[in-house]
XYZ file of N, CA and C in Angstrom:
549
model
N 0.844 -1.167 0.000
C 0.000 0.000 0.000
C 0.893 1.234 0.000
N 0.559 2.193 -0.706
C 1.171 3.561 -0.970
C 0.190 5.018 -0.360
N 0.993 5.410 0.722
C 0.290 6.321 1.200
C 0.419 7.958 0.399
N -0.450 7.981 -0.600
C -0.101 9.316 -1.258
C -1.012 10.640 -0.280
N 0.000 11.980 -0.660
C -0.266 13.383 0.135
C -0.191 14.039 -0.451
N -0.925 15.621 -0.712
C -0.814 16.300 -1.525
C 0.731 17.214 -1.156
N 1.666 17.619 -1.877
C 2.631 18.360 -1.441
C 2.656 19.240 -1.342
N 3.648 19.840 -0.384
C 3.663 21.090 0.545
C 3.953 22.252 -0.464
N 3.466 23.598 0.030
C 4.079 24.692 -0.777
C 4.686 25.556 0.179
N 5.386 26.293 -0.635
C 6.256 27.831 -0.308
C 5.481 28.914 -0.739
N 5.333 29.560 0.329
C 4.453 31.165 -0.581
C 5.127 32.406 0.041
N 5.491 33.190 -0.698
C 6.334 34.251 -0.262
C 5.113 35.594 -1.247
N 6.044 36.906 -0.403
C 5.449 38.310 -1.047
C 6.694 38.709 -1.613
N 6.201 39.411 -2.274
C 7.906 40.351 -3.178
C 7.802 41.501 -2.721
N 8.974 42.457 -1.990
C 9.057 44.102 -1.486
C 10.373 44.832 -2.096
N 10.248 45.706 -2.148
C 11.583 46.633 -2.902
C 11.573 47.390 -1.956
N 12.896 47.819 -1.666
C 13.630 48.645 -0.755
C 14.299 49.881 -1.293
N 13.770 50.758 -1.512
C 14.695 51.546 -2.386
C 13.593 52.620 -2.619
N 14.270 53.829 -3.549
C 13.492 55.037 -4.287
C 13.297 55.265 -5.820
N 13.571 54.005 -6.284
C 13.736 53.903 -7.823
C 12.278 53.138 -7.921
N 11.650 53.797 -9.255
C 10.661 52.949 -9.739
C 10.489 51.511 -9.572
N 9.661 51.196 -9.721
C 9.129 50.053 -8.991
C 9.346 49.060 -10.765
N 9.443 48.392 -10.729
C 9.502 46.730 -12.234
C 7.771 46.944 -12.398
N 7.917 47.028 -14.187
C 6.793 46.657 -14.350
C 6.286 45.558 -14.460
N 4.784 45.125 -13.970
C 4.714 43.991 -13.805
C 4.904 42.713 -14.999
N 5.447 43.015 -15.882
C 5.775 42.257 -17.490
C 6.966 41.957 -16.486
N 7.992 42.988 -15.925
C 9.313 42.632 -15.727
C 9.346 41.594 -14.295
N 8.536 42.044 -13.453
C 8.274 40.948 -12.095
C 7.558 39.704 -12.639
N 7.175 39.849 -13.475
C 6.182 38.129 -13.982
C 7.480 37.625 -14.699
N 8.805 38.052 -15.251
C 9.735 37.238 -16.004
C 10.941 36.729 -15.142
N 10.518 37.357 -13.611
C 11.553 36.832 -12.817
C 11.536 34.848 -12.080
N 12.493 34.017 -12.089
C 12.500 33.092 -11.831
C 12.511 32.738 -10.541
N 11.601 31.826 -9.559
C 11.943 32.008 -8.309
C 11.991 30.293 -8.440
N 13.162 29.399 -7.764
C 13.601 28.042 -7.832
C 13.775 27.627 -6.447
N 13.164 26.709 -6.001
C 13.037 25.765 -4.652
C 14.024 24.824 -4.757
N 14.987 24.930 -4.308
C 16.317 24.223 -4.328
C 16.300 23.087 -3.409
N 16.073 21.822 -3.512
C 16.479 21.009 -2.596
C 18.122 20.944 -2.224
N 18.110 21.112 -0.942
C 19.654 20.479 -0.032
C 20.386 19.426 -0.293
N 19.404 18.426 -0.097
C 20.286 17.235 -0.231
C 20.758 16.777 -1.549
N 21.099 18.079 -2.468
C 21.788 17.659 -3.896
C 20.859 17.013 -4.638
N 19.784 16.493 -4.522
C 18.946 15.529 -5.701
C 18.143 16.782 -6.385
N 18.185 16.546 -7.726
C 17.424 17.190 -8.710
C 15.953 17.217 -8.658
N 15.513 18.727 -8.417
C 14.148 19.065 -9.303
C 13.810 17.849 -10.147
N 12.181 17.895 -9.380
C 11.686 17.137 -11.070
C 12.016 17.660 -12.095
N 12.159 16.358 -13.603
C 12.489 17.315 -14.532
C 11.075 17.976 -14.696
N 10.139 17.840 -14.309
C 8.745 18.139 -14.571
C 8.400 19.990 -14.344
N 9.128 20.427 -13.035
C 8.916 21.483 -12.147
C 9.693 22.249 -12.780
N 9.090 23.261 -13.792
C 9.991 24.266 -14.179
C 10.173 25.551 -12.712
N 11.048 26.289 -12.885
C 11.291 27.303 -11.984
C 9.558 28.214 -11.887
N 8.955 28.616 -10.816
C 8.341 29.601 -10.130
C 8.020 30.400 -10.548
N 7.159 31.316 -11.081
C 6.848 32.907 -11.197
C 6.276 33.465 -10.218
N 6.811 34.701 -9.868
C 5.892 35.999 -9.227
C 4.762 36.382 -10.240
N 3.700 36.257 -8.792
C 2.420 36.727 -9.330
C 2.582 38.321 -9.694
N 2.945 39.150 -11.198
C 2.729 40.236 -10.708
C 1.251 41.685 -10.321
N 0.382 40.555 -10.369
C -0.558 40.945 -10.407
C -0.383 41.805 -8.804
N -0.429 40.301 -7.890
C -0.273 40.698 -6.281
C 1.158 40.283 -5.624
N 2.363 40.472 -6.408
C 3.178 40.546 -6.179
C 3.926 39.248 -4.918
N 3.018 38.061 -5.858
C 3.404 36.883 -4.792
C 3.681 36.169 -5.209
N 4.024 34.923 -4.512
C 5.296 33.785 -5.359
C 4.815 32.847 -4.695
N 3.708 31.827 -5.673
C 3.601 29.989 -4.710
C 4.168 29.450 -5.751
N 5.229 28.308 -4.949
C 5.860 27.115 -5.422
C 4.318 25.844 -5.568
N 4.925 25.047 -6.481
C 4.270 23.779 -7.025
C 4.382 23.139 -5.686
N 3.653 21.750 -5.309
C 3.478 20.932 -4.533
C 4.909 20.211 -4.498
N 5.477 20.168 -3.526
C 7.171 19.510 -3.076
C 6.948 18.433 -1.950
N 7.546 17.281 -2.654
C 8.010 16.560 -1.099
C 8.920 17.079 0.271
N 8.519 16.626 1.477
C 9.294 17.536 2.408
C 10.199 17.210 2.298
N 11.062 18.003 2.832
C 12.472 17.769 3.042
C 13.459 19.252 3.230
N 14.503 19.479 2.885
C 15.118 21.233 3.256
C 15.387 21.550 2.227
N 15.247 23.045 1.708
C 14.617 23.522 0.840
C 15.946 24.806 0.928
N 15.722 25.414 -0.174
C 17.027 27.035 0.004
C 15.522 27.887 -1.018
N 15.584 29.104 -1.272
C 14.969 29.894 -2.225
C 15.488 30.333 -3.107
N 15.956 30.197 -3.927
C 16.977 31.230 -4.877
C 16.158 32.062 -6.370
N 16.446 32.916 -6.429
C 15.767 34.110 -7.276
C 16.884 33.590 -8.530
N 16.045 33.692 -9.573
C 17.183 34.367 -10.656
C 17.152 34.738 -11.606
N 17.894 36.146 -10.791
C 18.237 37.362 -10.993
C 17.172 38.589 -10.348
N 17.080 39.615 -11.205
C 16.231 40.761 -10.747
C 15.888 41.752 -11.692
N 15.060 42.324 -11.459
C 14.608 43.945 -12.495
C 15.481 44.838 -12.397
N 15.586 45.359 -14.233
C 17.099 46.422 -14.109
C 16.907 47.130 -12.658
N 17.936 47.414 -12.504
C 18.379 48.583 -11.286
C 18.054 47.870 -10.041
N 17.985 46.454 -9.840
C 17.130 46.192 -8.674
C 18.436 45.211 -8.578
N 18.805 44.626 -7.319
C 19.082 43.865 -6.934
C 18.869 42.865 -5.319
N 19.117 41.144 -6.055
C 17.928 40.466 -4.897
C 19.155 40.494 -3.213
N 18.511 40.805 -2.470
C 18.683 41.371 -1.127
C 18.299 39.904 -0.139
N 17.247 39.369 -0.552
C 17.244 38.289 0.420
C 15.926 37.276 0.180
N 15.604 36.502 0.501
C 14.218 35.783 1.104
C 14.123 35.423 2.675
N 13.530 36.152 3.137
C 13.942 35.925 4.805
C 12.542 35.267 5.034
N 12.735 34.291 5.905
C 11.748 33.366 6.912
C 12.155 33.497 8.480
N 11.246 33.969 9.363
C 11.086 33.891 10.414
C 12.603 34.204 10.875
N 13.216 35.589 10.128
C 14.525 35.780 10.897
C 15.984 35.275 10.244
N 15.468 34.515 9.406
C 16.760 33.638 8.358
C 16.441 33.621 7.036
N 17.262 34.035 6.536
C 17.688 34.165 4.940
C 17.777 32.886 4.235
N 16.685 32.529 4.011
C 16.300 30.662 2.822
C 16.787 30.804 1.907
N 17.776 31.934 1.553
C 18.450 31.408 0.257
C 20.326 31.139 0.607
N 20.234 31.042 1.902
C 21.509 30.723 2.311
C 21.872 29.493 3.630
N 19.935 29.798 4.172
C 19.988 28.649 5.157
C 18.779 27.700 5.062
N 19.090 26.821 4.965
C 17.648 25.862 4.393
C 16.435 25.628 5.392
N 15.394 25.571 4.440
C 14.331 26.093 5.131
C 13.280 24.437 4.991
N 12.616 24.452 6.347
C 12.745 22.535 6.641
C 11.309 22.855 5.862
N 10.333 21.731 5.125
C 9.318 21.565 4.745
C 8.749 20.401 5.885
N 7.878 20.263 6.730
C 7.854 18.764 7.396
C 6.578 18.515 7.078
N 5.748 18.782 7.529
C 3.920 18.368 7.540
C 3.095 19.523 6.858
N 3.473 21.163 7.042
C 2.627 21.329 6.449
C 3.053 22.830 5.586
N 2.532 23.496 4.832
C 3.534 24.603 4.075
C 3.941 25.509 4.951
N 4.837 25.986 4.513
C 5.791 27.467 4.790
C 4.479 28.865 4.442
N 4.548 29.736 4.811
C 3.819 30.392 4.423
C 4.591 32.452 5.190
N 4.503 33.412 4.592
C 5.147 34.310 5.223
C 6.752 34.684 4.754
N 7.232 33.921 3.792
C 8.626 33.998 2.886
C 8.646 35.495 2.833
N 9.191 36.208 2.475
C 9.777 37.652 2.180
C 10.737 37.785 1.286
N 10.630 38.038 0.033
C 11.746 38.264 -0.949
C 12.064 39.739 -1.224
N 13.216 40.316 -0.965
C 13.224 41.623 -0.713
C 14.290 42.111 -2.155
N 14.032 43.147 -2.637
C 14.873 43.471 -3.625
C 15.305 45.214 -3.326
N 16.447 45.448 -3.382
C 17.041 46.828 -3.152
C 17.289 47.688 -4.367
N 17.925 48.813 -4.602
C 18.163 49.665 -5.241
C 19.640 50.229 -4.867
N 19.948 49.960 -3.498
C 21.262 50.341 -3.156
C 21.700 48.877 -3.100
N 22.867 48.096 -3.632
C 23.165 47.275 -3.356
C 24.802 47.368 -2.732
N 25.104 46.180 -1.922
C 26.610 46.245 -1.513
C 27.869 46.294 -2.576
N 28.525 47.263 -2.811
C 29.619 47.618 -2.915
C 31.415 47.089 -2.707
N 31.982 46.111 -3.316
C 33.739 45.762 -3.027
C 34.430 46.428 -3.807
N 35.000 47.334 -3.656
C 36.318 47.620 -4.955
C 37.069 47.635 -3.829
N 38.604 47.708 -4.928
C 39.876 47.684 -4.554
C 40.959 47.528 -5.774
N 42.019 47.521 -5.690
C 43.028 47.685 -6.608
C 43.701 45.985 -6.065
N 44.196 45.206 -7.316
C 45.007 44.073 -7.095
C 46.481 44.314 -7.209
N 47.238 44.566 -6.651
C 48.591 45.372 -6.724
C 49.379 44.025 -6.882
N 50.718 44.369 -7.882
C 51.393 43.277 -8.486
C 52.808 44.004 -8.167
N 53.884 43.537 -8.202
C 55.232 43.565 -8.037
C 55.688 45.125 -8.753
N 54.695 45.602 -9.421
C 55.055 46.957 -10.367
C 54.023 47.578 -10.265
N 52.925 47.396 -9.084
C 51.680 48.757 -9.373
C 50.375 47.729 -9.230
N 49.568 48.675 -9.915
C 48.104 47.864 -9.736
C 48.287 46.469 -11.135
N 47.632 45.692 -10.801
C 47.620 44.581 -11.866
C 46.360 44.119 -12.815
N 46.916 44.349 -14.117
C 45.710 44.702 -14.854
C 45.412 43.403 -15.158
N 45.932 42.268 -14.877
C 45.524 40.975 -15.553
C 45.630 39.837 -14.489
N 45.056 40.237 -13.546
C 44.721 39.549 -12.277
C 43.125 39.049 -12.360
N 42.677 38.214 -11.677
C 41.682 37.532 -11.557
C 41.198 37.575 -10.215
N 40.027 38.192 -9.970
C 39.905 38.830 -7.842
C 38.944 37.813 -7.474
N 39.210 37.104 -6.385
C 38.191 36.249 -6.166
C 37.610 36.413 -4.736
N 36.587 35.940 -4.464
C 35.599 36.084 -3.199
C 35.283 35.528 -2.781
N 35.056 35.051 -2.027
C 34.265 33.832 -0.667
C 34.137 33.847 0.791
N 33.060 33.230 0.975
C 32.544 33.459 2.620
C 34.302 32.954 3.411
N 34.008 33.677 4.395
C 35.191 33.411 5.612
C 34.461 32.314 6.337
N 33.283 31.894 6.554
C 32.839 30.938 6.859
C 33.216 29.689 6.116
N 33.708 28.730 6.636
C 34.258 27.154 5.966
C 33.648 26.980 6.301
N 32.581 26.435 6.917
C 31.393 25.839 6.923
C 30.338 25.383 6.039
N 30.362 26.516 5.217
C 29.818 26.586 3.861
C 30.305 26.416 2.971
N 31.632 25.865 3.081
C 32.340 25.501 1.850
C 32.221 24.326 1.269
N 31.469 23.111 2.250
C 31.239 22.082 1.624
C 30.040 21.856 1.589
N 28.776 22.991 1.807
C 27.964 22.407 2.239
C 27.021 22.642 0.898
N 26.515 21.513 -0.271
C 26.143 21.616 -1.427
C 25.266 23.008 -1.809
N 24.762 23.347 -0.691
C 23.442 24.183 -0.808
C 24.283 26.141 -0.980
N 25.897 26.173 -0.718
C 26.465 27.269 -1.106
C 25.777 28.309 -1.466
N 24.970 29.105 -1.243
C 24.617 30.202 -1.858
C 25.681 30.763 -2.783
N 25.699 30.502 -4.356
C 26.248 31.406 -5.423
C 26.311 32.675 -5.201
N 25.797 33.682 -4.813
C 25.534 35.200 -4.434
C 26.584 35.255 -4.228
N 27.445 34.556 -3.007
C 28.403 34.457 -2.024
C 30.374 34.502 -2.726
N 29.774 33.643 -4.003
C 30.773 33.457 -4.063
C 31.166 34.169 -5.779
N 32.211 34.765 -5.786
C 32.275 35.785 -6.994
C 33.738 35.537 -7.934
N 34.056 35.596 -8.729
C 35.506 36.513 -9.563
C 35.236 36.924 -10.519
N 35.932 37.716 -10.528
C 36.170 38.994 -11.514
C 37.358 39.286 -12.166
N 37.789 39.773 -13.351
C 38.499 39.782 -14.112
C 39.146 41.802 -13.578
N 40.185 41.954 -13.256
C 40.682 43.533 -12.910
C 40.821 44.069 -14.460
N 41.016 45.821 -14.032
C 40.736 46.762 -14.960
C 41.915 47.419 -15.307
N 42.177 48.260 -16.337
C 43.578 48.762 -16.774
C 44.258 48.814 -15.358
N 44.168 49.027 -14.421
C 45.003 49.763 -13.459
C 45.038 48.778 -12.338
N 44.403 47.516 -12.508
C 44.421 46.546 -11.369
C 43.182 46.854 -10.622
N 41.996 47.728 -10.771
C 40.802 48.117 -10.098
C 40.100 47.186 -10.391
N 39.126 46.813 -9.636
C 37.964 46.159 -9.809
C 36.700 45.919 -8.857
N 35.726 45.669 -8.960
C 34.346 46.200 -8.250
C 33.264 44.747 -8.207
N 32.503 44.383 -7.202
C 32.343 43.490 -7.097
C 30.541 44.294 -6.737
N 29.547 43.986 -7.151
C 28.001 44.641 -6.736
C 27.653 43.564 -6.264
N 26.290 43.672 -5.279
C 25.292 42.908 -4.898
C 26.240 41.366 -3.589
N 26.987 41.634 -3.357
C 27.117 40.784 -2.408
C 26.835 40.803 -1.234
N 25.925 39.479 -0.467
C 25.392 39.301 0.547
C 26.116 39.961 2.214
N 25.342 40.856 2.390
C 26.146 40.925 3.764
C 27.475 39.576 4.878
N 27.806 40.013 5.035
C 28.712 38.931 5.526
C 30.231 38.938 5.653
N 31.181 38.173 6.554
C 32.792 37.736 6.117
C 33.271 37.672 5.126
N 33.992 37.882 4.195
C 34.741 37.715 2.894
C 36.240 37.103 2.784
N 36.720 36.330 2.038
C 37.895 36.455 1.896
C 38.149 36.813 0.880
N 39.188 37.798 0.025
C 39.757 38.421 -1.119
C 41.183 38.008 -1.082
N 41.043 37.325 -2.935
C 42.317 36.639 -3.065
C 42.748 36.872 -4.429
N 43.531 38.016 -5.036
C 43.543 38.214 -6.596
C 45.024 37.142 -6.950
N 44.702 36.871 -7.994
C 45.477 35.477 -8.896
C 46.040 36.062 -10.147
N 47.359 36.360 -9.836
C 48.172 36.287 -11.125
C 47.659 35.661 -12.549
N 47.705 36.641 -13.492
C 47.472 35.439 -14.357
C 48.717 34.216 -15.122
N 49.863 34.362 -14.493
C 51.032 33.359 -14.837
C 50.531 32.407 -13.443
């Protein structure tokens, strides 16, 4: 005997933080919102990625087996960048969010207009280094093995005539900065 259940959902609201025009709703209905399982096993191939309602500016996931879950957006409306999905105090697109018996409900996907800011110069044996490679990652090892990595987190970038280079939209947090010769 097979005990079938209908599966759980995720329902979140979408908010912008900022003083810049708001996405028209053509541009909030083309944004992707993806329910990431943890434990590394693949999405049905069935379950394409999520839309925001932009009618009422809300986001339900398809029916999911339980299990731990991340939120990940992808991407955002020009000038906008994604800031977070917070649940009850924690950010689900960096800390997994448990599904057990019955849905999630109250998600928060927040999008800014000011986003976080890295520059710096990669300095080489003769000055700034124009052909360096700058790389980024949580100071947290913890998260270094842990499949569910929030991408946001982790960045490189290619430096500019003078060894400058600028890093947007990264998650509040520890960093480590490590620019790489290109020999």
């Amino acid at each position: 005997t097979i005990s079938l259940r209908t599966g759980l959902r995720i329902s979140a609201r979408v908010e912008f933080e900022g003083s810049k025009e708001k996405p028209t709703a053509q541009m909030l209905g083309r944004l992707p919102v993806t329910i990431e399982p943890i434990e590394g096993r693949s999405p049905s191939p069935f379950m394409s990625p999520g839309r925001i309602d932009p009618a009422t500016n809300q986001f339900n996931s398809y029916g999911m087996p339980g299990g731990r879950y991340f939120v990940r957006i992808g991407g955002a409306p020009p000038g906008w960048t994604f800031k977070s999905a917070m649940h009850q105090g924690r950010d689900v697109s960096d800390v997994p969010l448990d599904l057990d018996t019955s849905d999630v409900t109250g998600v928060v996907i927040t999008f800014t207009d000011q986003p976080t800011e890295l520059s710096g110069t990669a300095q080489g044996a003769r000055g700034g280094d124009p052909d360096a490679t700058v790389l980024v990652f949580p100071s947290d090892n913890t998260g270094w093995v842990n499949t569910g990595l929030n991408p946001r987190r982790i960045r490189s970038v290619r430096t500019g005539p003078n060894g400058n280079y600028k890093i947007s939209g990264l998650p509040p947090g520890g960093y480590y900065i490590a620019a790489v010769p290109d020999e």
